[in-house]
Amino acid sequence: MTYIAKPKFHHPGLKKNELGYTHRDYEGKISTLCAGCGHDSITASIIEACYELSIEPHRVAKISGIGCSSKTPDYFLGNSHGFNSVHGRMPSVLTGANLANRDLIYLGVSGDGDSASIGFGQFAHSIRRAVNMTYIVENNGVYGLTKGQFSATADRGSKSKKGVTNTDNAIDLVAIALQLGATFVARSFSGDKTQLVPLIAAAIRHKGASFIDVISPCIAFNNHAGSTKSFDYVREHNDAVNRLDVLVGRDPISVDYAPGTVQVVEQHDGSRLALRKLDADYDPHDRLGAQTFLQKHAAKGQIVTGLLYVDPDAEDLHSHLDTVETPLNTLDEQALCPGSAVLDKINASLR
């Protein structure tokens, strides 16, 4: 169905953002995913976040791998840059593009098979190198394109649609991201748009490696009794540690808050994250504490969601490499090849 273009016309009274764009301007092609797929809800949340942030679509580069999740960039931001890479190789393609042009906003969209199996090494290195990106994993615990086998994120003891019990231990990508040094780490649920939209918006505004693991039930193969990634299971076992709002300039992104205290975190670009704490003892600045918190709740069969860790003073790969402010793809020959004298000086400094 992606060959069918959505109609260009729309109601003239549609609400517009600061740039004069409507939600329709952030949409893509018609989705070919199963009706009710959690991935389509994530697509809607990405569209909403970009609309609320008043992002110009042509400033976004969306990179994906292979899988149901990696098809979704075709369904949002149709006027942005996009590249559908080889299975599991999205992170290296995104890293190369980011190094070439630091001025774009990079959205890496992947799945549990694409990132936790064949692309696990790629995922790990892009996180530890602090690539300035928003890395979203649409996590359903199965291989949807090949009829529902367990993926590497499937919980031990969970059951397949045919009743087979998974005996392998699960890879927790959030725990791995925390260990590898990601400076913005969150988990959410595709069925909780109130939580997910501001998390995506905050991740986009963050400088450094932002990672969001989104539990996204597979309606065809993993939404049954016995699955730990079904709609019912996640709703019953969801333990949200906070709710988030993003303040950019004068206009806040509004979300519904539960009672609790508020903690304001200012980021490098001046935007502010207002955290409505649901767990009074949870500290989103404590990386080690977040890892312990995750493990304790996982042992109880609970899924922790919300902004789990954030470092407001984070740096990215360009800072570590001390690259020039000018995007590398716009440098002329003189800047890229300054001559043998400069090369000799560099070589001498390495002796």
Short mmCIF file of C-alpha atoms in Angstrom, two decimals:
data_model
loop_
_atom_site.label_atom_id
_atom_site.label_comp_id
_atom_site.label_asym_id
_atom_site.label_seq_id
_atom_site.Cartn_x
_atom_site.Cartn_y
_atom_site.Cartn_z
CA MET A 1 0.00 0.00 0.00
CA THR A 2 2.99 2.35 0.33
CA TYR A 3 2.77 3.05 -3.39
CA ILE A 4 -0.56 4.76 -2.72
CA ALA A 5 0.06 8.42 -1.92
CA LYS A 6 -2.08 10.17 0.65
CA PRO A 7 -4.26 12.98 -0.75
CA LYS A 8 -2.47 16.34 -0.81
CA PHE A 9 -5.53 18.35 0.11
CA HIS A 10 -6.69 18.81 3.69
CA HIS A 11 -9.12 20.94 5.64
CA PRO A 12 -7.94 24.59 5.68
CA GLY A 13 -8.88 24.84 9.36
CA LEU A 14 -6.33 22.25 10.58
CA LYS A 15 -4.25 23.47 13.52
CA LYS A 16 -0.76 24.69 12.58
CA ASN A 17 2.49 24.91 14.53
CA GLU A 18 4.95 27.82 14.66
CA LEU A 19 6.23 27.03 11.16
CA GLY A 20 2.72 26.95 9.71
CA TYR A 21 2.81 23.16 9.28
CA THR A 22 -0.07 20.81 10.13
CA HIS A 23 0.18 17.20 11.27
CA ARG A 24 -0.34 16.19 7.64
CA ASP A 25 2.98 17.80 6.75
CA TYR A 26 4.76 15.33 9.04
CA GLU A 27 3.07 12.21 7.71
CA GLY A 28 4.45 9.74 5.18
CA LYS A 29 2.94 6.99 3.07
CA ILE A 30 0.11 4.63 4.01
CA SER A 31 1.21 1.95 6.49
CA THR A 32 1.31 -1.68 5.35
CA LEU A 33 1.58 -3.04 8.90
CA CYS A 34 -1.14 -5.15 10.50
CA ALA A 35 -4.14 -3.20 11.76
CA GLY A 36 -3.56 -2.50 15.46
CA CYS A 37 0.24 -2.89 15.29
CA GLY A 38 1.99 -1.00 18.09
CA HIS A 39 4.53 0.32 15.57
CA ASP A 40 1.87 2.53 13.98
CA SER A 41 1.25 4.11 17.39
CA ILE A 42 4.98 4.90 17.63
CA THR A 43 4.81 6.47 14.17
CA ALA A 44 1.94 8.67 15.36
CA SER A 45 3.97 9.69 18.42
CA ILE A 46 7.00 10.64 16.30
CA ILE A 47 4.75 12.75 14.06
CA GLU A 48 3.22 14.44 17.11
CA ALA A 49 6.63 15.15 18.70
CA CYS A 50 8.08 16.68 15.52
CA TYR A 51 4.92 18.74 15.01
CA GLU A 52 5.02 20.09 18.56
CA LEU A 53 8.73 20.90 18.31
CA SER A 54 8.08 22.75 15.00
CA ILE A 55 10.88 20.83 13.29
CA GLU A 56 11.42 21.45 9.60
CA PRO A 57 11.05 17.99 7.99
CA HIS A 58 14.01 18.52 5.65
CA ARG A 59 16.30 18.86 8.70
CA VAL A 60 15.62 15.26 9.73
CA ALA A 61 17.52 12.18 8.56
CA LYS A 62 15.73 8.93 9.39
CA ILE A 63 17.83 5.76 9.15
CA SER A 64 16.58 2.20 9.57
CA GLY A 65 17.61 -1.42 9.08
CA ILE A 66 15.40 -4.39 8.20
CA GLY A 67 12.19 -5.60 9.85
CA CYS A 68 8.63 -4.46 10.55
CA SER A 69 9.98 -1.61 12.67
CA SER A 70 12.45 -0.54 10.01
CA LYS A 71 9.60 -0.11 7.51
CA THR A 72 7.98 2.58 9.66
CA PRO A 73 10.18 5.56 8.59
CA ASP A 74 8.32 5.37 5.29
CA TYR A 75 5.15 6.26 7.22
CA PHE A 76 6.32 9.54 8.80
CA LEU A 77 8.12 12.71 7.69
CA GLY A 78 7.73 12.06 3.99
CA ASN A 79 9.69 15.23 3.17
CA SER A 80 12.76 14.31 5.22
CA HIS A 81 15.95 12.47 4.29
CA GLY A 82 15.81 8.69 4.64
CA PHE A 83 17.95 5.60 4.21
CA ASN A 84 16.86 1.98 4.68
CA SER A 85 20.12 0.12 5.34
CA VAL A 86 21.19 -3.53 5.58
CA HIS A 87 19.87 -5.73 8.41
CA GLY A 88 21.52 -4.66 11.68
CA ARG A 89 23.75 -2.04 10.06
CA MET A 90 21.66 1.07 10.70
CA PRO A 91 23.94 2.44 13.48
CA SER A 92 27.08 2.54 11.32
CA VAL A 93 25.23 4.19 8.42
CA LEU A 94 23.79 6.76 10.83
CA THR A 95 27.22 7.36 12.38
CA GLY A 96 28.76 8.03 8.98
CA ALA A 97 25.97 10.38 7.97
CA ASN A 98 26.22 12.21 11.30
CA LEU A 99 29.96 12.72 10.90
CA ALA A 100 29.46 14.06 7.38
CA ASN A 101 26.67 16.48 8.27
CA ARG A 102 26.27 17.42 11.93
CA ASP A 103 23.49 19.92 11.15
CA LEU A 104 20.79 17.31 10.59
CA ILE A 105 18.58 15.73 13.26
CA TYR A 106 19.17 11.98 13.23
CA LEU A 107 16.41 9.47 14.00
CA GLY A 108 17.54 5.85 14.09
CA VAL A 109 14.57 3.48 13.96
CA SER A 110 15.18 -0.20 14.62
CA GLY A 111 13.66 -3.33 16.09
CA ASP A 112 14.57 -5.95 18.67
CA GLY A 113 15.84 -8.30 15.97
CA ASP A 114 17.65 -5.55 14.08
CA SER A 115 19.40 -4.18 17.22
CA ALA A 116 19.54 -7.03 19.75
CA SER A 117 20.52 -9.87 17.41
CA ILE A 118 22.35 -9.30 14.12
CA GLY A 119 22.94 -5.61 14.91
CA PHE A 120 23.87 -5.95 18.59
CA GLY A 121 27.50 -4.98 18.04
CA GLN A 122 26.51 -2.03 15.86
CA PHE A 123 24.05 -0.85 18.50
CA ALA A 124 26.68 -1.09 21.23
CA HIS A 125 29.37 0.88 19.39
CA SER A 126 27.06 3.70 18.31
CA ILE A 127 25.95 4.15 21.94
CA ARG A 128 29.44 4.06 23.45
CA ARG A 129 30.71 6.54 20.85
CA ALA A 130 28.03 9.06 21.90
CA VAL A 131 26.66 9.64 18.41
CA ASN A 132 24.24 12.59 18.53
CA MET A 133 21.04 10.76 17.64
CA THR A 134 17.66 9.58 18.83
CA TYR A 135 17.77 5.78 18.65
CA ILE A 136 14.30 4.22 18.91
CA VAL A 137 13.83 0.45 19.19
CA GLU A 138 10.29 -0.76 18.46
CA ASN A 139 10.43 -3.82 20.68
CA ASN A 140 7.86 -6.61 20.26
CA GLY A 141 9.94 -9.63 21.30
CA VAL A 142 9.36 -11.60 18.09
CA TYR A 143 10.43 -11.76 14.45
CA GLY A 144 7.20 -10.56 12.87
CA LEU A 145 8.35 -10.88 9.25
CA THR A 146 9.25 -14.56 9.69
CA LYS A 147 6.11 -15.67 11.55
CA GLY A 148 6.79 -14.98 15.20
CA GLN A 149 9.93 -16.73 16.46
CA PHE A 150 11.32 -15.41 19.76
CA SER A 151 13.74 -12.50 19.42
CA ALA A 152 16.68 -11.79 21.73
CA THR A 153 14.53 -9.46 23.88
CA ALA A 154 11.87 -12.09 24.61
CA ASP A 155 11.67 -12.70 28.35
CA ARG A 156 12.67 -16.08 29.69
CA GLY A 157 9.52 -18.02 30.54
CA SER A 158 7.29 -16.14 28.11
CA LYS A 159 5.20 -18.23 25.73
CA SER A 160 4.83 -18.03 21.97
CA LYS A 161 1.48 -18.00 20.21
CA LYS A 162 1.85 -21.77 19.68
CA GLY A 163 2.54 -22.35 23.40
CA VAL A 164 6.31 -22.84 23.22
CA THR A 165 8.16 -21.51 26.29
CA ASN A 166 11.26 -19.35 25.80
CA THR A 167 14.24 -20.80 27.71
CA ASP A 168 16.81 -18.15 26.74
CA ASN A 169 17.68 -15.16 28.89
CA ALA A 170 16.56 -11.81 27.46
CA ILE A 171 18.79 -8.94 26.37
CA ASP A 172 17.64 -5.75 28.08
CA LEU A 173 18.65 -2.99 25.67
CA VAL A 174 17.92 -0.29 28.26
CA ALA A 175 20.35 -1.88 30.72
CA ILE A 176 22.97 -2.20 27.96
CA ALA A 177 22.49 1.44 26.92
CA LEU A 178 23.00 2.56 30.53
CA GLN A 179 26.15 0.46 30.87
CA LEU A 180 27.61 1.75 27.60
CA GLY A 181 27.19 5.40 28.55
CA ALA A 182 24.06 6.63 26.79
CA THR A 183 23.23 10.05 28.23
CA PHE A 184 19.46 9.88 27.67
CA VAL A 185 17.80 6.53 28.38
CA ALA A 186 14.06 5.88 28.47
CA ARG A 187 11.52 3.12 28.09
CA SER A 188 7.91 3.51 27.10
CA PHE A 189 4.88 1.67 25.76
CA SER A 190 3.36 2.21 22.34
CA GLY A 191 -0.08 2.32 23.97
CA ASP A 192 0.90 5.26 26.22
CA LYS A 193 1.10 8.25 23.89
CA THR A 194 0.90 10.67 26.82
CA GLN A 195 4.24 9.35 28.05
CA LEU A 196 5.87 8.54 24.71
CA VAL A 197 5.42 11.82 22.80
CA PRO A 198 7.31 14.04 25.27
CA LEU A 199 10.00 11.36 25.68
CA ILE A 200 10.65 11.46 21.92
CA ALA A 201 10.60 15.25 21.91
CA ALA A 202 13.08 15.41 24.81
CA ALA A 203 15.36 12.83 23.16
CA ILE A 204 15.45 14.86 19.94
CA ARG A 205 16.45 17.97 21.90
CA HIS A 206 19.17 16.11 23.80
CA LYS A 207 22.79 16.37 22.65
CA GLY A 208 24.41 12.95 22.68
CA ALA A 209 23.26 9.35 22.46
CA SER A 210 19.52 9.23 23.24
CA PHE A 211 17.99 5.78 23.45
CA ILE A 212 14.30 4.88 23.80
CA ASP A 213 13.10 1.29 24.09
CA VAL A 214 9.40 1.15 23.21
CA ILE A 215 7.45 -2.00 24.04
CA SER A 216 5.32 -2.41 20.92
CA PRO A 217 3.05 -5.50 20.91
CA CYS A 218 2.91 -7.57 17.73
CA ILE A 219 -0.81 -7.98 17.14
CA ALA A 220 -0.27 -11.02 14.90
CA PHE A 221 2.24 -13.12 16.88
CA ASN A 222 2.81 -11.75 20.39
CA ASN A 223 -0.41 -10.37 21.87
CA HIS A 224 -1.72 -13.45 23.68
CA ALA A 225 -1.88 -14.79 27.22
CA GLY A 226 1.61 -15.89 28.25
CA SER A 227 3.38 -13.14 26.32
CA THR A 228 5.21 -10.52 28.40
CA LYS A 229 5.00 -7.99 25.57
CA SER A 230 1.25 -8.03 24.95
CA PHE A 231 -1.01 -5.03 25.42
CA ASP A 232 -2.66 -6.54 28.50
CA TYR A 233 0.59 -7.64 30.17
CA VAL A 234 2.34 -4.29 29.74
CA ARG A 235 -0.66 -2.36 31.02
CA GLU A 236 -0.89 -4.60 34.09
CA HIS A 237 2.85 -4.61 34.89
CA ASN A 238 3.84 -1.07 33.87
CA ASP A 239 5.67 0.85 36.64
CA ALA A 240 6.16 4.44 35.46
CA VAL A 241 8.82 6.26 37.49
CA ASN A 242 7.99 9.70 36.07
CA ARG A 243 6.04 11.73 33.54
CA LEU A 244 7.76 14.24 31.34
CA ASP A 245 7.08 17.64 29.83
CA VAL A 246 9.38 19.56 27.49
CA LEU A 247 9.60 23.33 27.68
CA VAL A 248 10.98 24.96 24.53
CA GLY A 249 10.92 28.76 24.47
CA ARG A 250 7.60 30.06 25.75
CA ASP A 251 5.23 27.31 24.67
CA PRO A 252 5.18 24.07 26.69
CA ILE A 253 4.26 20.69 25.30
CA SER A 254 1.27 19.77 27.43
CA VAL A 255 0.74 16.32 28.89
CA ASP A 256 -1.43 14.96 31.68
CA TYR A 257 0.36 14.68 35.01
CA ALA A 258 -0.16 12.35 37.91
CA PRO A 259 0.34 13.72 41.44
CA GLY A 260 3.94 14.00 42.59
CA THR A 261 6.93 16.29 42.88
CA VAL A 262 8.49 18.13 39.91
CA GLN A 263 12.17 18.16 38.99
CA VAL A 264 13.35 20.53 36.24
CA VAL A 265 16.40 19.54 34.17
CA GLU A 266 17.92 22.15 31.84
CA GLN A 267 19.61 20.82 28.71
CA HIS A 268 22.52 22.25 26.73
CA ASP A 269 20.27 24.02 24.20
CA GLY A 270 18.23 25.83 26.84
CA SER A 271 15.20 23.54 26.70
CA ARG A 272 13.94 22.24 30.02
CA LEU A 273 12.61 18.84 31.02
CA ALA A 274 9.96 18.97 33.73
CA LEU A 275 9.87 15.55 35.39
CA ARG A 276 6.75 14.71 37.33
CA LYS A 277 8.09 12.05 39.69
CA LEU A 278 5.76 9.14 40.36
CA ASP A 279 8.36 7.28 42.42
CA ALA A 280 9.57 9.75 45.06
CA ASP A 281 12.87 7.89 45.56
CA TYR A 282 13.85 7.65 41.90
CA ASP A 283 16.80 9.80 40.76
CA PRO A 284 17.12 10.14 36.93
CA HIS A 285 20.71 11.41 37.33
CA ASP A 286 21.98 8.21 38.98
CA ARG A 287 23.17 5.79 36.28
CA LEU A 288 24.09 3.01 38.72
CA GLY A 289 20.84 3.50 40.61
CA ALA A 290 18.85 3.18 37.39
CA GLN A 291 20.54 -0.14 36.59
CA THR A 292 19.77 -1.50 40.06
CA PHE A 293 16.18 -0.23 39.90
CA LEU A 294 15.65 -1.99 36.56
CA GLN A 295 17.00 -5.31 37.82
CA LYS A 296 14.92 -5.27 41.01
CA HIS A 297 11.69 -4.60 39.14
CA ALA A 298 12.51 -7.07 36.35
CA ALA A 299 12.84 -9.76 39.01
CA LYS A 300 9.26 -8.93 40.04
CA GLY A 301 8.05 -9.16 36.45
CA GLN A 302 7.49 -5.40 36.25
CA ILE A 303 8.31 -3.16 33.27
CA VAL A 304 9.84 0.16 34.29
CA THR A 305 8.93 3.05 31.99
CA GLY A 306 9.69 6.77 31.86
CA LEU A 307 12.91 8.77 31.63
CA LEU A 308 15.33 6.44 33.42
CA TYR A 309 18.53 8.47 33.08
CA VAL A 310 19.61 11.82 31.68
CA ASP A 311 22.89 13.73 31.71
CA PRO A 312 22.18 17.42 30.93
CA ASP A 313 25.90 18.13 30.38
CA ALA A 314 26.50 15.35 27.86
CA GLU A 315 28.88 15.61 24.91
CA ASP A 316 28.63 13.91 21.54
CA LEU A 317 30.99 12.27 19.05
CA HIS A 318 31.82 15.58 17.36
CA SER A 319 32.93 16.99 20.72
CA HIS A 320 35.11 13.94 21.38
CA LEU A 321 36.74 14.15 17.94
CA ASP A 322 36.98 17.95 18.06
CA THR A 323 35.56 18.33 14.56
CA VAL A 324 34.94 21.71 13.00
CA GLU A 325 31.54 23.38 13.34
CA THR A 326 31.15 23.37 9.55
CA PRO A 327 29.62 20.09 8.30
CA LEU A 328 32.34 17.96 6.73
CA ASN A 329 30.33 17.46 3.54
CA THR A 330 30.45 21.21 2.84
CA LEU A 331 34.24 21.67 3.24
CA ASP A 332 36.11 22.54 0.06
CA GLU A 333 39.25 20.86 -1.28
CA GLN A 334 41.55 23.40 0.35
CA ALA A 335 40.15 22.64 3.80
CA LEU A 336 40.19 18.87 3.28
CA CYS A 337 43.65 18.73 1.64
CA PRO A 338 45.71 21.56 3.22
CA GLY A 339 48.99 20.35 1.74
CA SER A 340 52.09 18.32 2.60
CA ALA A 341 53.42 20.83 5.14
CA VAL A 342 50.35 20.43 7.35
CA LEU A 343 50.48 16.65 6.95
CA ASP A 344 54.14 16.62 7.98
CA LYS A 345 53.29 18.64 11.07
CA ILE A 346 50.53 16.18 12.01
CA ASN A 347 52.81 13.18 11.48
CA ALA A 348 55.55 14.82 13.57
CA SER A 349 53.10 15.34 16.45
CA LEU A 350 52.37 11.61 16.49
CA ARG A 351 56.00 10.52 16.84
#
